[in-house]
Tab-separated table of C-alpha atoms in Angstrom:
chain	number	residue	atom	x	y	z
R	1	MET	CA	114.913	95.963	47.034
R	2	GLN	CA	113.492	97.849	44.082
R	3	VAL	CA	111.805	101.208	44.680
R	4	TRP	CA	108.498	99.997	43.264
R	5	ARG	CA	108.423	97.022	45.624
R	6	SER	CA	109.213	99.334	48.519
R	7	PHE	CA	106.365	101.562	47.398
R	8	LEU	CA	103.914	98.646	47.308
R	9	VAL	CA	104.997	97.576	50.786
R	10	ARG	CA	104.333	101.084	52.079
R	11	ILE	CA	100.906	101.126	50.401
R	12	LYS	CA	100.058	97.780	52.044
R	13	GLN	CA	101.080	99.138	55.430
R	14	VAL	CA	98.919	102.223	54.948
R	15	LEU	CA	95.896	100.132	53.904
R	16	ILE	CA	96.282	97.865	56.934
R	17	GLY	CA	96.426	100.945	59.124
R	18	ILE	CA	93.261	102.372	57.623
R	19	VAL	CA	91.339	99.148	58.174
R	20	ALA	CA	92.453	99.035	61.799
R	21	VAL	CA	91.407	102.614	62.441
R	22	LEU	CA	88.028	102.245	60.716
R	23	ILE	CA	87.282	99.204	62.823
R	24	ALA	CA	88.316	100.914	66.030
R	25	ALA	CA	86.604	104.251	65.531
R	26	SER	CA	85.634	106.867	63.011
R	27	GLY	CA	87.834	109.891	62.323
R	28	PRO	CA	90.837	110.956	60.267
R	29	PHE	CA	93.623	108.440	59.733
R	30	VAL	CA	97.162	109.210	60.826
R	31	SER	CA	99.572	106.285	60.838
R	32	ALA	CA	101.911	105.787	63.770
R	33	ALA	CA	104.873	105.818	61.394
R	34	LYS	CA	103.796	109.104	59.896
R	35	ALA	CA	103.188	110.660	63.304
R	36	SER	CA	106.655	109.580	64.369
R	37	GLU	CA	108.190	111.209	61.297
R	38	VAL	CA	106.350	114.463	61.951
R	39	ARG	CA	107.481	114.579	65.555
R	40	GLU	CA	111.078	114.145	64.471
R	41	GLU	CA	111.060	117.047	62.012
R	42	PRO	CA	113.619	119.758	62.771
R	43	ALA	CA	112.345	122.846	64.534
R	44	ILE	CA	112.551	126.152	62.682
R	45	ALA	CA	113.953	129.218	64.444
R	46	PHE	CA	112.476	132.125	62.498
R	47	ALA	CA	113.171	135.162	64.693
R	48	ALA	CA	115.902	136.072	67.188
R	49	ARG	CA	117.066	139.185	68.967
R	50	VAL	CA	119.013	140.389	71.983
R	51	VAL	CA	117.767	143.361	73.983
R	52	GLY	CA	119.122	145.094	77.067
R	53	ASP	CA	122.036	147.235	78.194
R	54	GLU	CA	125.359	146.873	79.996
R	55	ASN	CA	123.668	145.589	83.164
R	56	ARG	CA	121.173	143.062	81.871
R	57	ALA	CA	120.243	141.396	78.602
R	58	ARG	CA	117.568	139.102	77.223
R	59	LEU	CA	117.804	136.587	74.367
R	60	ILE	CA	114.497	136.007	72.558
R	61	VAL	CA	114.112	133.275	69.921
R	62	ASP	CA	110.854	132.174	68.262
R	63	PHE	CA	110.462	128.544	67.167
R	64	SER	CA	107.927	126.748	65.002
R	65	ARG	CA	107.278	124.115	67.652
R	66	ARG	CA	108.011	123.193	71.251
R	67	ILE	CA	111.677	122.321	71.798
R	68	ASN	CA	113.884	121.110	74.616
R	69	HIS	CA	116.851	123.327	75.430
R	70	ASP	CA	119.875	123.338	77.697
R	71	THR	CA	121.371	126.694	78.727
R	72	TYR	CA	124.796	127.022	80.355
R	73	LEU	CA	128.033	129.036	80.469
R	74	LEU	CA	131.371	128.197	78.857
R	75	ASP	CA	134.727	129.940	79.010
R	76	LYS	CA	137.765	130.379	76.734
R	77	PRO	CA	136.104	132.374	75.233
R	78	ASP	CA	133.349	133.423	77.619
R	79	ARG	CA	129.959	132.630	76.146
R	80	LEU	CA	126.421	131.625	76.945
R	81	VAL	CA	125.298	128.522	75.078
R	82	VAL	CA	121.846	127.174	74.304
R	83	ASP	CA	121.871	123.600	72.994
R	84	LEU	CA	118.873	122.591	70.888
R	85	PRO	CA	117.560	119.631	68.931
R	86	GLU	CA	118.096	119.726	65.154
R	87	THR	CA	117.004	123.205	64.106
R	88	ILE	CA	116.717	125.136	60.852
R	89	PHE	CA	117.803	128.747	61.439
R	90	ALA	CA	115.715	130.922	59.122
R	91	LEU	CA	116.929	134.175	60.666
R	92	ASP	CA	117.533	137.625	59.236
R	93	ASP	CA	121.112	138.764	58.828
R	94	ASP	CA	120.277	141.442	61.400
R	95	ALA	CA	119.841	138.756	64.061
R	96	ALA	CA	123.601	138.771	64.668
R	97	LYS	CA	123.784	142.584	64.834
R	98	LEU	CA	123.524	143.456	68.507
R	99	PRO	CA	123.050	146.655	70.449
R	100	GLU	CA	125.548	147.578	73.123
R	101	THR	CA	124.689	144.929	75.679
R	102	LEU	CA	126.399	142.226	77.694
R	103	VAL	CA	126.484	140.225	74.454
R	104	SER	CA	128.979	141.058	71.713
R	105	LYS	CA	127.954	138.490	69.089
R	106	LEU	CA	125.234	135.932	68.378
R	107	ARG	CA	126.070	132.778	66.450
R	108	PHE	CA	123.958	129.762	65.502
R	109	GLY	CA	124.116	126.587	63.447
R	110	ALA	CA	124.399	122.807	63.408
R	111	PHE	CA	126.585	121.485	66.196
R	112	GLY	CA	126.355	117.707	66.031
R	113	ASP	CA	124.351	114.837	64.649
R	114	GLY	CA	120.747	115.908	65.228
R	115	GLN	CA	121.871	118.848	67.370
R	116	SER	CA	122.043	122.606	66.925
R	117	ARG	CA	123.389	125.448	69.037
R	118	ILE	CA	122.960	129.136	69.729
R	119	ALA	CA	126.098	130.760	71.164
R	120	LEU	CA	126.279	134.268	72.604
R	121	ASP	CA	129.786	135.713	72.866
R	122	LEU	CA	129.910	137.778	76.043
R	123	SER	CA	131.461	141.226	76.443
R	124	ALA	CA	131.429	140.867	80.244
R	125	PRO	CA	130.801	138.175	82.884
R	126	VAL	CA	127.127	137.298	83.334
R	127	ALA	CA	124.869	135.147	85.466
R	128	VAL	CA	121.826	133.396	83.987
R	129	LYS	CA	118.658	134.360	85.842
R	130	ASN	CA	115.954	132.697	83.786
R	131	SER	CA	115.730	130.298	80.863
R	132	PHE	CA	112.284	129.136	79.765
R	133	LEU	CA	110.016	128.399	76.801
R	134	ARG	CA	106.652	130.131	76.455
R	135	GLU	CA	103.739	129.309	74.143
R	136	VAL	CA	102.721	132.231	71.910
R	137	ASP	CA	99.663	132.789	69.688
R	138	ASN	CA	97.818	129.749	71.026
R	139	GLY	CA	100.621	127.356	70.135
R	140	ALA	CA	101.359	128.801	66.680
R	141	ARG	CA	104.914	129.401	67.893
R	142	PHE	CA	107.064	128.951	70.978
R	143	ARG	CA	109.337	131.636	72.392
R	144	LEU	CA	112.600	130.888	74.167
R	145	ILE	CA	113.632	133.549	76.665
R	146	VAL	CA	116.993	133.646	78.419
R	147	ASP	CA	117.640	136.426	80.952
R	148	MET	CA	121.135	137.320	82.109
R	149	VAL	CA	122.572	139.992	84.395
R	150	ALA	CA	126.044	141.441	84.855
R	151	SER	CA	128.214	139.454	87.228
R	152	ASP	CA	131.889	139.241	88.207
R	153	ALA	CA	134.740	137.046	87.022
R	154	LYS	CA	134.790	134.844	90.130
R	155	THR	CA	131.047	134.149	90.074
R	156	PHE	CA	131.161	133.478	86.338
R	157	ALA	CA	134.067	131.050	86.713
R	158	SER	CA	132.216	129.105	89.390
R	159	ALA	CA	129.189	128.716	87.116
R	160	VAL	CA	131.116	127.485	84.073
R	161	ARG	CA	130.656	123.797	83.382
R	162	PRO	CA	132.612	121.402	81.148
R	163	PRO	CA	131.337	121.369	77.561
R	164	PRO	CA	129.174	118.342	76.744
R	165	LYS	CA	130.474	115.604	74.485
R	166	VAL	CA	128.615	115.494	71.189
R	167	GLU	CA	128.721	113.356	68.109
R	168	PRO	CA	130.091	115.384	65.197
R	169	LEU	CA	127.711	116.305	62.390
R	170	PRO	CA	127.955	113.404	59.936
R	171	GLU	CA	128.792	114.332	56.378
R	172	ALA	CA	127.626	110.943	55.075
R	173	THR	CA	130.638	110.643	52.791
R	174	PRO	CA	130.624	108.419	49.707
R	175	GLN	CA	132.529	105.838	51.726
R	176	GLU	CA	129.649	105.409	54.178
R	177	ALA	CA	128.353	101.869	54.021
R	178	ASP	CA	125.241	101.322	51.966
R	179	LYS	CA	123.392	98.650	53.874
R	180	LYS	CA	121.173	97.669	50.973
R	181	LYS	CA	123.980	97.686	48.381
R	182	ARG	CA	121.795	99.442	45.855
R	183	ARG	CA	122.023	102.567	43.753
R	184	TYR	CA	119.492	105.266	44.540
R	185	LYS	CA	117.988	106.985	41.534
R	186	VAL	CA	118.103	110.767	41.950
R	187	LEU	CA	116.339	112.608	39.136
R	188	LEU	CA	117.614	116.167	38.654
R	189	ASP	CA	115.283	118.502	36.815
R	190	PRO	CA	116.964	121.655	35.398
R	191	GLY	CA	114.080	124.088	34.999
R	192	HIS	CA	113.077	125.488	31.597
R	193	GLY	CA	115.160	124.975	28.425
R	194	GLY	CA	114.937	125.448	24.669
R	195	ILE	CA	112.288	127.956	23.648
R	196	ASP	CA	111.469	128.456	27.334
R	197	GLY	CA	114.332	130.523	28.737
R	198	GLY	CA	112.737	131.057	32.145
R	199	ALA	CA	113.653	134.135	34.149
R	200	SER	CA	116.469	136.501	33.226
R	201	GLY	CA	118.729	138.741	35.277
R	202	ARG	CA	119.627	142.387	34.866
R	203	ASN	CA	122.779	141.273	33.057
R	204	ARG	CA	120.757	138.973	30.782
R	205	THR	CA	121.649	135.793	32.660
R	206	ARG	CA	119.106	133.147	31.636
R	207	GLU	CA	117.533	130.807	34.152
R	208	LYS	CA	117.665	127.829	31.785
R	209	ASP	CA	121.474	128.145	31.563
R	210	ILE	CA	121.943	128.475	35.344
R	211	THR	CA	119.773	125.479	36.173
R	212	LEU	CA	121.453	123.209	33.622
R	213	ALA	CA	124.980	124.189	34.704
R	214	PHE	CA	124.097	123.494	38.340
R	215	ALA	CA	122.376	120.182	37.551
R	216	LEU	CA	125.380	118.974	35.538
R	217	LYS	CA	127.727	119.880	38.420
R	218	LEU	CA	125.538	118.083	40.957
R	219	LYS	CA	125.215	115.071	38.663
R	220	ALA	CA	129.027	114.858	38.371
R	221	LEU	CA	129.322	114.790	42.173
R	222	LEU	CA	126.717	112.035	42.489
R	223	ASP	CA	128.237	110.084	39.594
R	224	ALA	CA	131.444	109.818	41.631
R	225	ASP	CA	129.478	108.149	44.445
R	226	ASP	CA	128.664	104.522	43.581
R	227	GLN	CA	125.551	104.478	45.760
R	228	PHE	CA	123.738	106.865	43.389
R	229	GLN	CA	122.453	106.780	39.845
R	230	PRO	CA	121.826	110.449	38.984
R	231	LEU	CA	119.516	111.126	36.036
R	232	LEU	CA	118.459	114.301	34.229
R	233	THR	CA	115.155	115.427	32.740
R	234	ARG	CA	117.271	117.324	30.184
R	235	SER	CA	121.022	117.321	29.538
R	236	ASP	CA	121.115	120.101	26.947
R	237	ASP	CA	119.258	123.239	25.885
R	238	SER	CA	116.042	121.475	24.954
R	239	PHE	CA	112.415	122.087	25.869
R	240	VAL	CA	110.790	119.469	28.132
R	241	PRO	CA	107.082	119.871	29.013
R	242	LEU	CA	106.109	119.824	32.667
R	243	THR	CA	104.053	116.672	32.118
R	244	ALA	CA	107.101	114.880	30.683
R	245	ARG	CA	109.282	115.912	33.643
R	246	LEU	CA	106.701	114.573	36.064
R	247	GLN	CA	106.193	111.375	34.079
R	248	LYS	CA	109.921	110.661	33.925
R	249	ALA	CA	110.106	110.689	37.728
R	250	ARG	CA	107.530	107.898	37.722
R	251	ASP	CA	108.871	106.015	34.698
R	252	VAL	CA	112.410	105.664	36.080
R	253	GLN	CA	111.010	104.926	39.571
R	254	ALA	CA	113.076	107.728	41.059
R	255	ASP	CA	113.923	107.609	44.749
R	256	LEU	CA	114.199	111.394	44.844
R	257	PHE	CA	113.247	114.234	42.480
R	258	ILE	CA	114.856	117.694	42.665
R	259	SER	CA	113.559	120.429	40.382
R	260	ILE	CA	116.118	123.246	40.071
R	261	HIS	CA	115.212	126.883	39.419
R	262	ALA	CA	116.499	130.463	39.708
R	263	ASP	CA	113.491	132.720	39.318
R	264	SER	CA	113.015	136.486	39.318
R	265	LEU	CA	110.780	138.665	41.492
R	266	ASN	CA	109.452	142.200	41.404
R	267	LEU	CA	111.187	142.850	44.724
R	268	ARG	CA	114.858	142.973	43.789
R	269	SER	CA	115.988	143.074	47.412
R	270	ILE	CA	114.884	139.458	48.008
R	271	ARG	CA	117.730	136.997	47.637
R	272	GLY	CA	118.879	133.566	48.807
R	273	ALA	CA	117.958	129.939	48.261
R	274	THR	CA	114.478	128.553	48.971
R	275	VAL	CA	113.248	124.959	49.229
R	276	TYR	CA	109.655	124.111	48.298
R	277	THR	CA	107.547	121.046	48.987
R	278	LEU	CA	104.110	120.353	47.522
R	279	SER	CA	101.058	122.014	49.015
R	280	LYS	CA	97.727	122.740	47.373
R	281	GLU	CA	97.205	125.946	49.333
R	282	GLY	CA	100.764	127.322	49.411
R	283	SER	CA	102.550	128.560	52.522
R	284	ASP	CA	102.500	132.260	51.529
R	285	SER	CA	101.655	134.658	48.709
R	286	LEU	CA	105.178	134.585	47.244
R	287	SER	CA	105.072	130.784	47.006
R	288	ARG	CA	101.671	130.849	45.319
R	289	VAL	CA	102.844	133.419	42.770
R	290	LEU	CA	105.931	131.388	41.883
R	291	ALA	CA	103.950	128.163	41.586
R	292	LYS	CA	101.427	129.784	39.261
R	293	LYS	CA	104.273	131.187	37.175
R	294	GLN	CA	106.114	127.854	36.938
R	295	ASN	CA	102.930	125.904	36.199
R	296	ARG	CA	102.302	128.125	33.162
R	297	ALA	CA	105.813	127.604	31.749
R	298	ASP	CA	104.502	125.317	28.979
R	299	LEU	CA	102.395	128.112	27.512
R	300	VAL	CA	105.503	129.430	25.741
R	301	ALA	CA	105.324	126.307	23.567
R	302	GLY	CA	101.559	126.472	23.169
R	303	LEU	CA	100.898	123.665	25.650
R	304	GLU	CA	98.377	123.454	28.462
R	305	LEU	CA	98.532	121.262	31.542
R	306	PRO	CA	95.900	118.514	31.411
R	307	GLU	CA	92.828	118.826	33.584
R	308	LYS	CA	92.695	116.288	36.408
R	309	LYS	CA	89.843	113.823	35.981
R	310	PRO	CA	88.083	112.138	38.897
R	311	ASP	CA	89.240	108.597	39.475
R	312	VAL	CA	88.099	105.841	41.796
R	313	ALA	CA	91.760	105.382	42.744
R	314	ASP	CA	92.027	108.977	44.021
R	315	ILE	CA	91.813	107.896	47.650
R	316	LEU	CA	94.707	105.471	47.220
R	317	ILE	CA	96.775	108.078	45.383
R	318	ASP	CA	96.028	110.610	48.093
R	319	MET	CA	97.117	108.181	50.796
R	320	THR	CA	100.366	107.548	48.941
R	321	ARG	CA	100.953	111.259	48.477
R	322	ARG	CA	100.455	111.898	52.173
R	323	GLU	CA	103.144	109.399	53.108
R	324	THR	CA	105.481	110.641	50.373
R	325	ALA	CA	105.005	114.184	51.686
R	326	VAL	CA	106.645	113.136	54.949
R	327	PHE	CA	109.770	112.022	53.075
R	328	SER	CA	109.739	115.137	50.880
R	329	HIS	CA	109.575	117.338	53.941
R	330	ARG	CA	112.369	115.393	55.630
R	331	PHE	CA	114.655	115.816	52.617
R	332	ALA	CA	113.767	119.522	52.405
R	333	SER	CA	114.802	119.862	56.052
R	334	HIS	CA	118.126	118.118	55.381
R	335	LEU	CA	118.673	120.341	52.354
R	336	ILE	CA	118.137	123.546	54.323
R	337	LEU	CA	120.266	122.308	57.208
R	338	TYR	CA	123.215	121.606	54.906
R	339	MET	CA	122.868	124.647	52.640
R	340	SER	CA	122.411	127.140	55.467
R	341	LYS	CA	125.851	126.318	56.882
R	342	ASP	CA	127.579	128.776	54.561
R	343	LEU	CA	125.106	129.766	51.822
R	344	LYS	CA	122.611	132.619	51.851
R	345	MET	CA	119.000	131.500	52.201
R	346	ILE	CA	115.774	133.461	52.059
R	347	ASN	CA	113.869	134.229	55.275
R	348	ASN	CA	111.823	131.144	56.211
R	349	PRO	CA	113.490	129.008	53.521
R	350	LEU	CA	111.181	125.996	53.939
R	351	ARG	CA	108.034	126.808	51.977
R	352	SER	CA	105.308	125.010	50.055
R	353	ALA	CA	103.196	125.578	46.967
R	354	ASP	CA	101.197	123.746	44.293
R	355	PHE	CA	104.060	123.075	41.837
R	356	TYR	CA	102.969	120.679	39.102
R	357	VAL	CA	106.364	118.945	38.800
R	358	LEU	CA	106.206	117.855	42.461
R	359	LYS	CA	103.017	115.825	42.030
R	360	ALA	CA	104.375	112.304	41.444
R	361	PRO	CA	102.554	110.644	44.369
R	362	GLU	CA	105.183	107.979	45.069
R	363	VAL	CA	108.368	110.054	44.574
R	364	PRO	CA	109.742	112.344	47.328
R	365	SER	CA	110.114	115.670	45.522
R	366	VAL	CA	111.312	119.215	46.201
R	367	LEU	CA	111.782	122.346	44.136
R	368	LEU	CA	115.027	124.191	44.871
R	369	GLU	CA	115.244	127.883	44.044
R	370	LEU	CA	119.008	128.458	44.013
R	371	GLY	CA	118.502	132.203	44.230
R	372	TYR	CA	116.782	135.048	42.418
R	373	LEU	CA	118.121	136.497	39.175
R	374	SER	CA	116.244	139.712	39.931
R	375	ASN	CA	118.807	140.374	42.688
R	376	SER	CA	122.187	141.538	41.368
R	377	ARG	CA	124.171	139.748	44.101
R	378	ASP	CA	122.353	136.455	43.536
R	379	GLU	CA	122.830	136.792	39.787
R	380	GLU	CA	126.570	137.254	40.285
R	381	LEU	CA	126.817	134.190	42.512
R	382	LEU	CA	124.653	131.982	40.300
R	383	LYS	CA	127.042	132.611	37.404
R	384	SER	CA	130.081	131.740	39.524
R	385	PRO	CA	131.575	128.230	39.037
R	386	GLU	CA	133.050	128.445	42.547
R	387	TRP	CA	129.634	129.168	44.088
R	388	ARG	CA	128.006	126.389	42.057
R	389	LYS	CA	130.625	123.949	43.253
R	390	LYS	CA	130.094	124.897	46.893
R	391	ALA	CA	126.311	124.805	46.595
R	392	ALA	CA	126.337	121.488	44.707
R	393	ASN	CA	128.519	119.948	47.416
R	394	ARG	CA	126.001	121.054	50.047
R	395	VAL	CA	123.090	119.590	48.111
R	396	ALA	CA	125.011	116.341	47.573
R	397	GLY	CA	125.700	116.187	51.315
R	398	ALA	CA	121.982	116.529	52.054
R	399	ILE	CA	121.171	113.774	49.556
R	400	ARG	CA	123.679	111.414	51.196
R	401	ARG	CA	122.318	112.202	54.652
R	402	PHE	CA	118.743	111.579	53.509
R	403	PHE	CA	119.490	108.091	52.216
R	404	ALA	CA	121.953	107.257	55.006
R	405	ASP	CA	119.078	107.848	57.445
R	406	GLY	CA	117.061	105.199	55.634
R	407	HIS	CA	114.430	107.499	54.142
R	408	GLY	CA	114.954	106.067	50.689
R	409	GLN	CA	113.950	102.571	51.714
């Protein structure tokens, strides 16, 4: 089925839903399908710490939403485990640095298909006293608390339970069956180019060169997979206006749009990858600053972005954009989940801002900041072919997972 036909089907479903809701009652419209997608979004763990001493310890983890959890003890090696639903770990590096407590190390990451895990390596036998989730800041976040006390080897051994069987995390390899037998169009957008060099690093590394090299590497990986048709907004050092990048996503009827950047900041200590989805307000001041900077990129060529004119079709476009936002957010979550396995990411890597290139209403779109050229370590990595290969493989894995889950239909 062609993307455009799929889009029209989705629009029809949304319109039917609106009619039903308006007949039933007044109020804002939220489709059942959309609500289901939102509920299934991964949780975000954005703060974690262990406090205590040699006699007792407490694990504290803050989540973006309410989560189910299962806490238990395992041996060989001795550890306390907290199994979670699919979770994005946006934690500081210091989260794994522990004081002298009953816990020697804290580890976290994806553990299976739709599952994540926090594991605490123990320096001595413990017994779990409490394990509960508490609402904080009127539901703005949810705090997991696990209390443990010093125990003895015999008591610990009696509390250990067999590890649960889990489905391994699927890599969605190129050999995975494509039920629809179609090629998904993935439009890669290397930021800047030509007269617009973008940001530059302390060693004069240019953003336009980094983004193109990464896009070409990612395109080569997707080219080798017959379920994809990767396309580029530019394949050489040429200038492409923001309006043309956005229009190409619509003209080729892209199934997914990924704008690639490597910006610079005044704070040189900030480093790591960041994934942005579209938001008019912006999730934070840093996101708003970057969006404003990127949206003015055409000024270097004497161009201005066109003013948006009112249109009677605005309500339909807005409805489409709302549904597309669900798919954009889902892909962003996959992208962070795959990249955070072994790549450095910024604190709270899932962010949003009013980026012009993400505004195609019917195309799921994200902007990927690979890192920040203002940071010397990031600049070194961004220039490395080995790092680009590893990062491109992670992004390709997220793309495969996204379409394997049926979000491109």
